[in-house]
Amino acid sequence: MHLAYPAVLSALLFCTGLYGVLARRNAILVLMSVELMLNAVNLNLVAFDVWLSRTAEETLHSGQALTLFTIAIAAAEIGIGLAIVLAVHRNRGTADIDRLRDTSERHDPDGTGRDARTAEPSDEAQKAEATA
């Protein structure tokens, strides 16, 4: 088999994963797209390792060893990533990336550029404290 076939398949898988990372809003789908990209890299590593082992006299199979490390790192990444996504979903009620970004950034509603956490209390809040 020629080297072009797995290389083209790897490029297509990587581009599909990249599209999924850039276009998706759900955090779980983004994690799945990252896994697809890592699998494309693994396919490339194994294909080039086989191609180089045919041309070289020594067979170290370093591409296959790197693939095993990449698989181990991908497994750890997906485990930690899913744990974080589940914890955020339990606390916030959504896994939508845009909503999570909007809730983490606090803006001043009057548009003065000050952060809402450091802004002075409003007149209504001061009146409520005075009457209490």
Tab-separated table of N, CA and C in Angstrom:
chain	number	residue	atom	x	y	z
A	1	MET	N	0.855	-1.166	0.000
A	1	MET	CA	0.000	0.000	0.000
A	1	MET	C	0.902	1.231	0.000
A	2	HIS	N	0.481	2.240	-0.715
A	2	HIS	CA	1.243	3.475	-0.795
A	2	HIS	C	1.054	4.299	0.472
A	3	LEU	N	2.005	5.172	0.717
A	3	LEU	CA	1.936	6.044	1.885
A	3	LEU	C	0.849	7.110	1.737
A	4	ALA	N	0.464	7.394	0.506
A	4	ALA	CA	-0.503	8.455	0.262
A	4	ALA	C	-1.888	8.129	0.834
A	5	TYR	N	-2.284	6.875	0.812
A	5	TYR	CA	-3.622	6.519	1.275
A	5	TYR	C	-3.828	6.809	2.769
A	6	PRO	N	-2.977	6.311	3.659
A	6	PRO	CA	-3.191	6.666	5.066
A	6	PRO	C	-2.926	8.134	5.360
A	7	ALA	N	-2.041	8.772	4.592
A	7	ALA	CA	-1.775	10.195	4.814
A	7	ALA	C	-2.997	11.045	4.447
A	8	VAL	N	-3.655	10.697	3.359
A	8	VAL	CA	-4.863	11.442	2.956
A	8	VAL	C	-5.994	11.176	3.948
A	9	LEU	N	-6.134	9.921	4.360
A	9	LEU	CA	-7.165	9.604	5.355
A	9	LEU	C	-6.896	10.338	6.664
A	10	SER	N	-5.643	10.406	7.057
A	10	SER	CA	-5.281	11.122	8.271
A	10	SER	C	-5.579	12.611	8.145
A	11	ALA	N	-5.285	13.185	6.993
A	11	ALA	CA	-5.583	14.608	6.783
A	11	ALA	C	-7.078	14.876	6.830
A	12	LEU	N	-7.863	13.974	6.238
A	12	LEU	CA	-9.322	14.149	6.281
A	12	LEU	C	-9.861	14.034	7.708
A	13	LEU	N	-9.350	13.072	8.462
A	13	LEU	CA	-9.779	12.929	9.857
A	13	LEU	C	-9.395	14.164	10.683
A	14	PHE	N	-8.182	14.657	10.458
A	14	PHE	CA	-7.730	15.824	11.211
A	14	PHE	C	-8.570	17.051	10.864
A	15	CYS	N	-8.872	17.246	9.592
A	15	CYS	CA	-9.696	18.394	9.183
A	15	CYS	C	-11.113	18.280	9.730
A	16	THR	N	-11.651	17.072	9.772
A	16	THR	CA	-12.977	16.868	10.362
A	16	THR	C	-12.964	17.199	11.848
A	17	GLY	N	-11.924	16.765	12.560
A	17	GLY	CA	-11.797	17.091	13.977
A	17	GLY	C	-11.608	18.574	14.206
A	18	LEU	N	-10.829	19.226	13.352
A	18	LEU	CA	-10.615	20.668	13.486
A	18	LEU	C	-11.915	21.432	13.261
A	19	TYR	N	-12.692	21.006	12.270
A	19	TYR	CA	-14.001	21.623	12.051
A	19	TYR	C	-14.910	21.441	13.271
A	20	GLY	N	-14.868	20.250	13.859
A	20	GLY	CA	-15.689	19.996	15.043
A	20	GLY	C	-15.286	20.859	16.224
A	21	VAL	N	-13.986	21.090	16.397
A	21	VAL	CA	-13.529	21.936	17.502
A	21	VAL	C	-13.957	23.380	17.283
A	22	LEU	N	-13.861	23.854	16.045
A	22	LEU	CA	-14.157	25.259	15.771
A	22	LEU	C	-15.649	25.553	15.661
A	23	ALA	N	-16.440	24.590	15.237
A	23	ALA	CA	-17.847	24.864	14.946
A	23	ALA	C	-18.809	24.426	16.046
A	24	ARG	N	-18.443	23.496	16.872
A	24	ARG	CA	-19.377	22.947	17.855
A	24	ARG	C	-19.483	23.826	19.080
A	25	ARG	N	-20.627	23.781	19.726
A	25	ARG	CA	-20.875	24.546	20.939
A	25	ARG	C	-20.922	23.661	22.169
A	26	ASN	N	-21.150	22.381	21.995
A	26	ASN	CA	-21.255	21.453	23.106
A	26	ASN	C	-19.862	20.977	23.499
A	27	ALA	N	-19.551	21.000	24.784
A	27	ALA	CA	-18.214	20.662	25.253
A	27	ALA	C	-17.878	19.190	25.004
A	28	ILE	N	-18.854	18.310	25.079
A	28	ILE	CA	-18.591	16.893	24.837
A	28	ILE	C	-18.252	16.661	23.370
A	29	LEU	N	-18.930	17.345	22.466
A	29	LEU	CA	-18.607	17.205	21.046
A	29	LEU	C	-17.237	17.785	20.727
A	30	VAL	N	-16.841	18.823	21.427
A	30	VAL	CA	-15.497	19.378	21.241
A	30	VAL	C	-14.452	18.367	21.695
A	31	LEU	N	-14.696	17.706	22.822
A	31	LEU	CA	-13.766	16.672	23.284
A	31	LEU	C	-13.686	15.508	22.295
A	32	MET	N	-14.817	15.122	21.719
A	32	MET	CA	-14.810	14.051	20.722
A	32	MET	C	-14.029	14.467	19.481
A	33	SER	N	-14.116	15.736	19.111
A	33	SER	CA	-13.375	16.225	17.950
A	33	SER	C	-11.877	16.242	18.222
A	34	VAL	N	-11.489	16.564	19.447
A	34	VAL	CA	-10.071	16.513	19.807
A	34	VAL	C	-9.562	15.077	19.736
A	35	GLU	N	-10.376	14.138	20.177
A	35	GLU	CA	-9.992	12.731	20.078
A	35	GLU	C	-9.844	12.298	18.621
A	36	LEU	N	-10.697	12.798	17.755
A	36	LEU	CA	-10.586	12.485	16.337
A	36	LEU	C	-9.283	13.027	15.767
A	37	MET	N	-8.894	14.215	16.190
A	37	MET	CA	-7.626	14.784	15.745
A	37	MET	C	-6.439	13.958	16.248
A	38	LEU	N	-6.504	13.506	17.491
A	38	LEU	CA	-5.427	12.680	18.026
A	38	LEU	C	-5.338	11.338	17.301
A	39	ASN	N	-6.469	10.774	16.925
A	39	ASN	CA	-6.458	9.522	16.167
A	39	ASN	C	-5.876	9.715	14.769
A	40	ALA	N	-6.098	10.880	14.182
A	40	ALA	CA	-5.481	11.173	12.889
A	40	ALA	C	-3.960	11.236	13.015
A	41	VAL	N	-3.492	11.831	14.097
A	41	VAL	CA	-2.048	11.879	14.341
A	41	VAL	C	-1.496	10.475	14.555
A	42	ASN	N	-2.222	9.641	15.286
A	42	ASN	CA	-1.782	8.262	15.510
A	42	ASN	C	-1.678	7.487	14.195
A	43	LEU	N	-2.651	7.666	13.336
A	43	LEU	CA	-2.616	6.996	12.037
A	43	LEU	C	-1.410	7.450	11.227
A	44	ASN	N	-1.125	8.730	11.270
A	44	ASN	CA	0.030	9.262	10.564
A	44	ASN	C	1.335	8.694	11.126
A	45	LEU	N	1.438	8.624	12.445
A	45	LEU	CA	2.650	8.091	13.069
A	45	LEU	C	2.896	6.637	12.674
A	46	VAL	N	1.870	5.827	12.701
A	46	VAL	CA	2.023	4.419	12.356
A	46	VAL	C	2.332	4.260	10.869
A	47	ALA	N	1.673	5.029	10.018
A	47	ALA	CA	1.912	4.914	8.572
A	47	ALA	C	3.347	5.301	8.223
A	48	PHE	N	3.837	6.383	8.791
A	48	PHE	CA	5.209	6.782	8.500
A	48	PHE	C	6.221	5.836	9.137
A	49	ASP	N	5.870	5.251	10.270
A	49	ASP	CA	6.767	4.276	10.882
A	49	ASP	C	6.915	3.041	10.000
A	50	VAL	N	5.818	2.557	9.451
A	50	VAL	CA	5.878	1.392	8.564
A	50	VAL	C	6.635	1.743	7.293
A	51	TRP	N	6.401	2.931	6.760
A	51	TRP	CA	7.076	3.345	5.539
A	51	TRP	C	8.582	3.499	5.758
A	52	LEU	N	8.974	4.065	6.898
A	52	LEU	CA	10.395	4.239	7.174
A	52	LEU	C	11.071	2.926	7.537
A	53	SER	N	10.337	1.994	8.148
A	53	SER	CA	10.951	0.717	8.503
A	53	SER	C	11.233	-0.126	7.262
A	54	ARG	N	10.510	0.110	6.188
A	54	ARG	CA	10.789	-0.609	4.936
A	54	ARG	C	12.061	-0.084	4.281
A	55	THR	N	12.323	1.209	4.432
A	55	THR	CA	13.489	1.798	3.776
A	55	THR	C	14.746	1.694	4.640
A	56	ALA	N	14.612	1.681	5.945
A	56	ALA	CA	15.775	1.622	6.825
A	56	ALA	C	16.084	0.178	7.195
A	57	GLU	N	17.342	-0.059	7.496
A	57	GLU	CA	17.738	-1.406	7.893
A	57	GLU	C	17.361	-1.692	9.349
A	58	GLU	N	17.442	-0.678	10.178
A	58	GLU	CA	17.100	-0.848	11.588
A	58	GLU	C	15.609	-0.604	11.770
A	59	THR	N	14.986	-1.412	12.577
A	59	THR	CA	13.560	-1.252	12.829
A	59	THR	C	13.362	-0.924	14.313
A	60	LEU	N	13.307	0.353	14.611
A	60	LEU	CA	13.108	0.794	15.993
A	60	LEU	C	11.631	0.930	16.340
A	61	HIS	N	10.809	1.160	15.347
A	61	HIS	CA	9.370	1.350	15.537
A	61	HIS	C	9.077	2.466	16.533
A	62	SER	N	9.751	3.575	16.356
A	62	SER	CA	9.530	4.708	17.256
A	62	SER	C	8.167	5.356	17.020
A	63	GLY	N	7.641	5.281	15.808
A	63	GLY	CA	6.310	5.825	15.541
A	63	GLY	C	5.226	5.079	16.288
A	64	GLN	N	5.380	3.767	16.380
A	64	GLN	CA	4.396	2.977	17.112
A	64	GLN	C	4.509	3.211	18.613
A	65	ALA	N	5.725	3.420	19.108
A	65	ALA	CA	5.899	3.740	20.528
A	65	ALA	C	5.283	5.101	20.852
A	66	LEU	N	5.476	6.068	19.962
A	66	LEU	CA	4.847	7.374	20.166
A	66	LEU	C	3.334	7.281	20.121
A	67	THR	N	2.824	6.394	19.291
A	67	THR	CA	1.374	6.187	19.222
A	67	THR	C	0.829	5.658	20.541
A	68	LEU	N	1.553	4.744	21.171
A	68	LEU	CA	1.106	4.230	22.473
A	68	LEU	C	1.082	5.338	23.524
A	69	PHE	N	2.083	6.204	23.523
A	69	PHE	CA	2.082	7.328	24.461
A	69	PHE	C	0.928	8.290	24.155
A	70	THR	N	0.668	8.525	22.890
A	70	THR	CA	-0.431	9.421	22.518
A	70	THR	C	-1.773	8.845	22.941
A	71	ILE	N	-1.946	7.540	22.809
A	71	ILE	CA	-3.190	6.903	23.240
A	71	ILE	C	-3.360	7.017	24.747
A	72	ALA	N	-2.277	6.838	25.492
A	72	ALA	CA	-2.353	6.969	26.956
A	72	ALA	C	-2.688	8.396	27.368
A	73	ILE	N	-2.084	9.369	26.710
A	73	ILE	CA	-2.373	10.771	27.026
A	73	ILE	C	-3.810	11.114	26.634
A	74	ALA	N	-4.284	10.589	25.505
A	74	ALA	CA	-5.660	10.851	25.071
A	74	ALA	C	-6.664	10.258	26.047
A	75	ALA	N	-6.353	9.082	26.588
A	75	ALA	CA	-7.264	8.473	27.564
A	75	ALA	C	-7.335	9.306	28.835
A	76	ALA	N	-6.198	9.801	29.286
A	76	ALA	CA	-6.210	10.658	30.471
A	76	ALA	C	-6.929	11.970	30.194
A	77	GLU	N	-6.729	12.521	29.013
A	77	GLU	CA	-7.373	13.791	28.647
A	77	GLU	C	-8.887	13.645	28.592
A	78	ILE	N	-9.362	12.565	28.018
A	78	ILE	CA	-10.814	12.404	27.910
A	78	ILE	C	-11.432	12.115	29.268
A	79	GLY	N	-10.721	11.409	30.129
A	79	GLY	CA	-11.242	11.153	31.476
A	79	GLY	C	-11.360	12.430	32.293
A	80	ILE	N	-10.319	13.229	32.289
A	80	ILE	CA	-10.348	14.497	33.041
A	80	ILE	C	-11.327	15.469	32.399
A	81	GLY	N	-11.334	15.510	31.067
A	81	GLY	CA	-12.248	16.427	30.375
A	81	GLY	C	-13.705	16.104	30.648
A	82	LEU	N	-14.063	14.834	30.607
A	82	LEU	CA	-15.453	14.455	30.891
A	82	LEU	C	-15.824	14.723	32.344
A	83	ALA	N	-14.880	14.537	33.259
A	83	ALA	CA	-15.160	14.840	34.663
A	83	ALA	C	-15.423	16.336	34.844
A	84	ILE	N	-14.649	17.166	34.180
A	84	ILE	CA	-14.858	18.615	34.274
A	84	ILE	C	-16.189	19.007	33.649
A	85	VAL	N	-16.498	18.437	32.486
A	85	VAL	CA	-17.764	18.765	31.817
A	85	VAL	C	-18.955	18.336	32.672
A	86	LEU	N	-18.887	17.160	33.271
A	86	LEU	CA	-19.989	16.715	34.130
A	86	LEU	C	-20.130	17.594	35.366
A	87	ALA	N	-19.028	18.019	35.959
A	87	ALA	CA	-19.102	18.903	37.126
A	87	ALA	C	-19.690	20.261	36.754
A	88	VAL	N	-19.290	20.784	35.606
A	88	VAL	CA	-19.845	22.069	35.157
A	88	VAL	C	-21.316	21.921	34.819
A	89	HIS	N	-21.704	20.799	34.210
A	89	HIS	CA	-23.113	20.596	33.862
A	89	HIS	C	-23.972	20.481	35.118
A	90	ARG	N	-23.447	19.859	36.153
A	90	ARG	CA	-24.216	19.761	37.404
A	90	ARG	C	-24.374	21.121	38.064
A	91	ASN	N	-23.334	21.946	38.000
A	91	ASN	CA	-23.402	23.252	38.660
A	91	ASN	C	-24.177	24.283	37.860
A	92	ARG	N	-23.980	24.315	36.544
A	92	ARG	CA	-24.570	25.366	35.713
A	92	ARG	C	-25.799	24.915	34.940
A	93	GLY	N	-25.944	23.606	34.734
A	93	GLY	CA	-27.112	23.111	34.030
A	93	GLY	C	-26.973	23.078	32.523
A	94	THR	N	-25.782	23.379	31.990
A	94	THR	CA	-25.575	23.340	30.549
A	94	THR	C	-24.131	22.982	30.251
A	95	ALA	N	-23.924	22.423	29.049
A	95	ALA	CA	-22.579	22.137	28.575
A	95	ALA	C	-22.250	22.988	27.359
A	96	ASP	N	-23.063	24.023	27.110
A	96	ASP	CA	-22.857	24.923	25.983
A	96	ASP	C	-21.673	25.840	26.287
A	97	ILE	N	-20.686	25.846	25.420
A	97	ILE	CA	-19.460	26.595	25.675
A	97	ILE	C	-19.717	28.092	25.700
A	98	ASP	N	-20.569	28.602	24.814
A	98	ASP	CA	-20.843	30.044	24.784
A	98	ASP	C	-21.538	30.508	26.060
A	99	ARG	N	-22.473	29.733	26.555
A	99	ARG	CA	-23.150	30.111	27.803
A	99	ARG	C	-22.202	30.076	28.982
A	100	LEU	N	-21.306	29.115	29.000
A	100	LEU	CA	-20.343	29.034	30.099
A	100	LEU	C	-19.402	30.216	30.067
A	101	ARG	N	-18.993	30.643	28.890
A	101	ARG	CA	-18.125	31.800	28.773
A	101	ARG	C	-18.856	33.070	29.207
A	102	ASP	N	-20.127	33.193	28.841
A	102	ASP	CA	-20.894	34.376	29.207
A	102	ASP	C	-21.144	34.449	30.706
A	103	THR	N	-21.344	33.322	31.365
A	103	THR	CA	-21.598	33.362	32.799
A	103	THR	C	-20.325	33.583	33.602
A	104	SER	N	-19.177	33.272	33.033
A	104	SER	CA	-17.937	33.480	33.779
A	104	SER	C	-17.462	34.916	33.696
A	105	GLU	N	-17.819	35.637	32.644
A	105	GLU	CA	-17.415	37.022	32.503
A	105	GLU	C	-18.532	37.906	33.058
A	106	ARG	N	-18.184	38.706	34.030
A	106	ARG	CA	-19.183	39.601	34.616
A	106	ARG	C	-18.927	41.005	34.109
A	107	HIS	N	-19.951	41.604	33.545
A	107	HIS	CA	-19.828	42.938	32.989
A	107	HIS	C	-20.708	43.897	33.781
A	108	ASP	N	-20.317	45.155	33.764
A	108	ASP	CA	-21.102	46.188	34.407
A	108	ASP	C	-22.277	46.531	33.501
A	109	PRO	N	-23.504	46.481	34.000
A	109	PRO	CA	-24.654	46.699	33.119
A	109	PRO	C	-24.766	48.128	32.607
A	110	ASP	N	-24.192	49.122	33.316
A	110	ASP	CA	-24.329	50.497	32.835
A	110	ASP	C	-23.275	50.860	31.806
A	111	GLY	N	-22.330	49.976	31.533
A	111	GLY	CA	-21.374	50.194	30.460
A	111	GLY	C	-20.235	51.130	30.801
A	112	THR	N	-19.924	51.316	32.068
A	112	THR	CA	-18.842	52.219	32.433
A	112	THR	C	-17.482	51.551	32.339
A	113	GLY	N	-17.443	50.254	32.121
A	113	GLY	CA	-16.189	49.547	31.984
A	113	GLY	C	-15.677	48.958	33.287
A	114	ARG	N	-16.391	49.211	34.384
A	114	ARG	CA	-15.966	48.635	35.656
A	114	ARG	C	-16.532	47.239	35.793
A	115	ASP	N	-15.847	46.428	36.531
A	115	ASP	CA	-16.288	45.068	36.784
A	115	ASP	C	-17.442	45.105	37.778
A	116	ALA	N	-18.415	44.241	37.604
A	116	ALA	CA	-19.600	44.231	38.466
A	116	ALA	C	-19.247	43.832	39.902
A	117	ARG	N	-18.168	43.067	40.102
A	117	ARG	CA	-17.789	42.649	41.445
A	117	ARG	C	-17.175	43.796	42.230
A	118	THR	N	-16.486	44.708	41.527
A	118	THR	CA	-15.820	45.813	42.227
A	118	THR	C	-16.611	47.113	42.153
A	119	ALA	N	-17.734	47.094	41.477
A	119	ALA	CA	-18.525	48.313	41.348
A	119	ALA	C	-19.168	48.672	42.680
A	120	GLU	N	-19.436	49.968	42.819
A	120	GLU	CA	-20.086	50.437	44.040
A	120	GLU	C	-21.542	49.990	44.041
A	121	PRO	N	-22.110	49.795	45.225
A	121	PRO	CA	-23.511	49.375	45.273
A	121	PRO	C	-24.429	50.452	44.689
A	122	SER	N	-25.511	49.998	44.076
A	122	SER	CA	-26.439	50.928	43.455
A	122	SER	C	-27.255	51.657	44.523
A	123	ASP	N	-27.986	52.674	44.075
A	123	ASP	CA	-28.821	53.454	44.997
A	123	ASP	C	-29.906	52.588	45.627
A	124	GLU	N	-30.466	51.666	44.854
A	124	GLU	CA	-31.493	50.785	45.401
A	124	GLU	C	-30.942	49.908	46.506
A	125	ALA	N	-29.716	49.404	46.329
A	125	ALA	CA	-29.103	48.567	47.342
A	125	ALA	C	-28.811	49.384	48.590
A	126	GLN	N	-28.389	50.647	48.434
A	126	GLN	CA	-28.113	51.484	49.594
A	126	GLN	C	-29.420	51.808	50.346
A	127	LYS	N	-30.521	52.063	49.612
A	127	LYS	CA	-31.799	52.325	50.254
A	127	LYS	C	-32.298	51.107	51.000
A	128	ALA	N	-32.082	49.910	50.415
A	128	ALA	CA	-32.522	48.673	51.067
A	128	ALA	C	-31.736	48.441	52.357
A	129	GLU	N	-30.454	48.767	52.347
A	129	GLU	CA	-29.656	48.624	53.556
A	129	GLU	C	-30.067	49.636	54.616
A	130	ALA	N	-30.435	50.837	54.198
A	130	ALA	CA	-30.812	51.886	55.143
A	130	ALA	C	-32.137	51.568	55.816
A	131	THR	N	-33.060	50.951	55.104
A	131	THR	CA	-34.361	50.638	55.680
A	131	THR	C	-34.335	49.369	56.510
A	132	ALA	N	-33.311	48.544	56.335
A	132	ALA	CA	-33.261	47.261	57.043
A	132	ALA	C	-32.836	47.373	58.472
